[in-house]
Short mmCIF file of C-alpha atoms in Angstrom, two decimals:
data_model
loop_
_atom_site.label_atom_id
_atom_site.label_comp_id
_atom_site.label_asym_id
_atom_site.label_seq_id
_atom_site.Cartn_x
_atom_site.Cartn_y
_atom_site.Cartn_z
CA MET A 1 33.75 -80.73 -4.86
CA LYS A 2 31.66 -78.23 -6.71
CA GLN A 3 29.26 -78.22 -3.76
CA GLN A 4 28.41 -81.77 -4.24
CA PHE A 5 27.84 -82.88 -0.61
CA THR A 6 26.12 -86.25 -1.23
CA VAL A 7 28.32 -89.32 -1.31
CA SER A 8 27.49 -92.97 -1.58
CA ARG A 9 29.44 -94.39 1.31
CA PRO A 10 31.53 -93.76 4.40
CA ASN A 11 35.21 -92.81 3.77
CA GLU A 12 34.59 -91.63 0.28
CA VAL A 13 35.01 -87.92 1.11
CA TRP A 14 36.48 -86.30 4.31
CA VAL A 15 36.24 -82.39 4.65
CA SER A 16 38.25 -80.40 7.12
CA ASP A 17 38.69 -76.91 8.39
CA VAL A 18 40.07 -74.94 11.42
CA THR A 19 38.20 -72.42 13.53
CA GLU A 20 39.27 -69.85 16.13
CA LEU A 21 38.06 -70.04 19.64
CA GLN A 22 38.61 -66.99 21.81
CA PHE A 23 39.24 -68.12 25.32
CA ASP A 24 40.54 -66.42 28.44
CA LYS A 25 42.21 -63.57 26.59
CA SER A 26 43.83 -66.12 24.30
CA LYS A 27 43.04 -67.89 21.10
CA LEU A 28 42.63 -71.75 20.68
CA TYR A 29 42.29 -73.42 17.31
CA LEU A 30 39.78 -76.43 16.66
CA CYS A 31 40.51 -78.57 13.66
CA VAL A 32 37.85 -80.99 12.55
CA ILE A 33 37.68 -83.72 10.02
CA ILE A 34 34.09 -84.73 8.94
CA ASP A 35 33.01 -87.91 7.11
CA LEU A 36 30.82 -86.29 4.51
CA PHE A 37 28.64 -89.40 4.09
CA ALA A 38 27.03 -89.14 7.62
CA ARG A 39 28.34 -85.83 8.50
CA LYS A 40 30.18 -87.45 11.21
CA ILE A 41 33.15 -85.88 13.19
CA ILE A 42 35.91 -88.43 12.81
CA GLY A 43 38.93 -86.57 14.01
CA TYR A 44 39.50 -83.38 15.80
CA ARG A 45 42.34 -81.63 17.70
CA ILE A 46 42.52 -78.30 19.60
CA SER A 47 45.92 -76.41 19.81
CA GLU A 48 47.14 -72.94 20.97
CA LYS A 49 48.51 -72.63 17.33
CA ASN A 50 46.87 -72.92 14.11
CA ASN A 51 49.63 -74.93 12.38
CA THR A 52 50.58 -78.01 10.39
CA PRO A 53 51.16 -80.20 13.45
CA LEU A 54 47.45 -79.41 14.47
CA LEU A 55 46.15 -80.69 11.28
CA LYS A 56 48.53 -83.65 11.02
CA LYS A 57 47.19 -84.76 14.55
CA ALA A 58 43.60 -84.37 13.35
CA ILE A 59 44.35 -86.32 10.22
CA ASP A 60 46.18 -89.08 12.22
CA SER A 61 43.33 -89.47 14.59
CA ALA A 62 40.76 -89.70 11.71
CA TYR A 63 42.71 -92.22 9.85
CA LYS A 64 43.50 -94.49 12.94
CA SER A 65 39.77 -94.39 13.93
CA ARG A 66 38.45 -95.16 10.46
CA GLU A 67 41.17 -97.14 8.74
CA PRO A 68 39.77 -96.40 5.13
CA GLN A 69 40.54 -98.84 2.44
CA GLY A 70 39.02 -97.69 -0.74
CA PRO A 71 39.50 -94.38 -2.55
CA LEU A 72 39.31 -91.39 -0.44
CA LEU A 73 39.01 -87.69 -1.11
CA PHE A 74 40.19 -85.02 1.47
CA HIS A 75 38.75 -81.67 0.87
CA SER A 76 39.70 -78.29 2.41
CA ASP A 77 40.32 -74.68 1.73
CA GLN A 78 43.70 -73.66 0.39
CA GLY A 79 45.04 -72.56 3.81
CA ALA A 80 48.78 -72.82 4.41
CA ASN A 81 48.44 -75.68 6.71
CA TYR A 82 46.43 -77.71 4.07
CA THR A 83 48.77 -76.96 1.25
CA SER A 84 51.94 -77.55 3.29
CA ARG A 85 54.40 -80.12 1.96
CA THR A 86 54.08 -82.08 5.30
CA ILE A 87 50.30 -82.70 4.75
CA ARG A 88 50.56 -83.42 0.96
CA VAL A 89 53.26 -85.85 1.63
CA LEU A 90 51.18 -87.48 4.59
CA LEU A 91 47.97 -87.58 2.57
CA ALA A 92 49.83 -89.23 -0.38
CA SER A 93 51.47 -91.71 1.93
CA LEU A 94 47.95 -92.77 3.12
CA ASN A 95 46.56 -93.04 -0.48
CA ILE A 96 44.36 -90.05 0.09
CA LYS A 97 43.61 -87.61 -2.85
CA GLN A 98 43.74 -83.97 -1.92
CA SER A 99 41.00 -81.36 -3.15
CA PHE A 100 40.83 -77.70 -2.54
CA SER A 101 38.26 -75.08 -2.76
CA ARG A 102 38.85 -72.57 -5.31
CA PRO A 103 40.03 -69.18 -3.99
CA GLY A 104 37.16 -67.05 -3.03
CA MET A 105 34.74 -69.99 -3.13
CA PRO A 106 34.10 -70.97 0.45
CA TYR A 107 30.87 -72.85 -0.37
CA ASP A 108 32.76 -76.06 -1.22
CA ASN A 109 33.79 -76.31 2.44
CA SER A 110 30.27 -75.31 3.82
CA VAL A 111 29.64 -78.50 5.80
CA CYS A 112 32.65 -77.66 8.08
CA GLU A 113 31.44 -74.17 8.35
CA SER A 114 27.93 -75.36 9.27
CA PHE A 115 29.36 -77.63 11.88
CA PHE A 116 31.44 -74.77 13.41
CA SER A 117 28.37 -72.53 13.60
CA ILE A 118 26.38 -75.48 15.23
CA PHE A 119 29.29 -75.96 17.80
CA LYS A 120 29.61 -72.40 18.73
CA GLN A 121 25.93 -71.63 19.01
CA GLU A 122 25.02 -74.87 20.90
CA GLU A 123 28.21 -75.26 23.13
CA PHE A 124 30.97 -72.78 22.98
CA TYR A 125 28.90 -69.47 23.23
CA ARG A 126 26.56 -71.01 25.95
CA VAL A 127 29.09 -72.19 28.54
CA LYS A 128 31.38 -70.10 30.59
CA TYR A 129 34.51 -72.28 30.76
CA LYS A 130 36.76 -71.52 33.86
CA THR A 131 39.62 -73.44 32.66
CA LYS A 132 41.29 -74.72 29.43
CA ALA A 133 40.56 -78.25 30.84
CA GLU A 134 36.86 -77.58 31.13
CA LEU A 135 36.87 -76.25 27.66
CA LEU A 136 38.61 -79.41 26.31
CA LYS A 137 36.02 -81.60 28.29
CA GLY A 138 33.23 -79.49 26.82
CA VAL A 139 34.52 -79.93 23.27
CA ASN A 140 35.03 -83.65 23.78
CA SER A 141 31.38 -84.02 25.23
CA PHE A 142 29.91 -82.10 22.27
CA MET A 143 31.56 -84.27 19.73
CA THR A 144 30.09 -87.32 21.19
CA PHE A 145 26.67 -85.60 21.57
CA TYR A 146 26.89 -84.36 17.97
CA ASN A 147 27.67 -87.83 16.41
CA SER A 148 25.49 -90.09 18.78
CA LYS A 149 22.59 -87.92 19.94
CA ARG A 150 21.99 -84.98 17.74
CA PRO A 151 19.60 -85.79 14.70
CA HIS A 152 20.30 -83.92 11.44
CA SER A 153 17.61 -82.96 8.95
CA ILE A 154 19.97 -83.85 5.98
CA LEU A 155 20.24 -87.38 7.54
CA ARG A 156 16.41 -87.73 7.75
CA TYR A 157 16.52 -86.80 11.42
CA ARG A 158 18.94 -89.54 12.44
CA THR A 159 22.23 -89.07 14.10
CA PRO A 160 25.44 -89.38 12.24
CA ASP A 161 26.22 -92.69 14.15
CA ALA A 162 22.71 -94.10 13.31
CA PHE A 163 22.96 -93.07 9.67
CA GLU A 164 26.30 -94.97 9.32
CA GLU A 165 25.08 -97.97 11.34
CA ASP A 166 22.10 -98.21 8.94
CA TYR A 167 24.47 -98.06 5.97
CA TYR A 168 26.53 -100.96 7.19
CA ARG A 169 23.47 -102.94 8.27
CA TYR A 170 21.91 -102.42 4.96
CA ASN A 171 25.11 -103.43 3.16
CA LYS A 172 25.62 -106.52 5.49
CA GLY A 173 28.90 -105.20 6.90
CA PHE A 174 30.57 -104.30 3.80
CA ARG A 175 33.49 -102.12 4.25
CA ASP A 176 35.45 -99.80 2.17
CA ASN A 177 37.62 -102.24 0.54
CA GLU A 178 34.71 -104.53 -0.38
CA MET A 179 33.09 -101.73 -2.49
#
């Protein structure tokens, strides 16, 4: 990616990462997939294990919600989950090209890191969850808020949903396969 975070259309580049959430003397792992075009969260999952099934479920959810048709790049770090045979085969079967940050070069995944910082500052650290169910509900609510209500300076102070809607309105409904 070489820190090129501006893309021309939705479903051109997806970025992904996993963060650890300390909760009730245990750890949970949040995996997100972000469409780089509008910085929109298009898939996410939480698990008690940071493993390949967590990532696979997040990819499946993103793919089903977006149904991308054109060329798509999936970018991540070189973590074991992302380099696993299961994920490489899955992405290839979906006709998605995989891209990795170079070792020691986390900046290529800074969009995900930035999202995790926002999520933790605006939601996770501010709320005292009593149960895992409350935490999951809080994450779900935040994802909806982030995409539909929270303006982003990089999007000229529009929400990811509004930015993407403007793109499709301007392009008169063209979708990936029509580009």
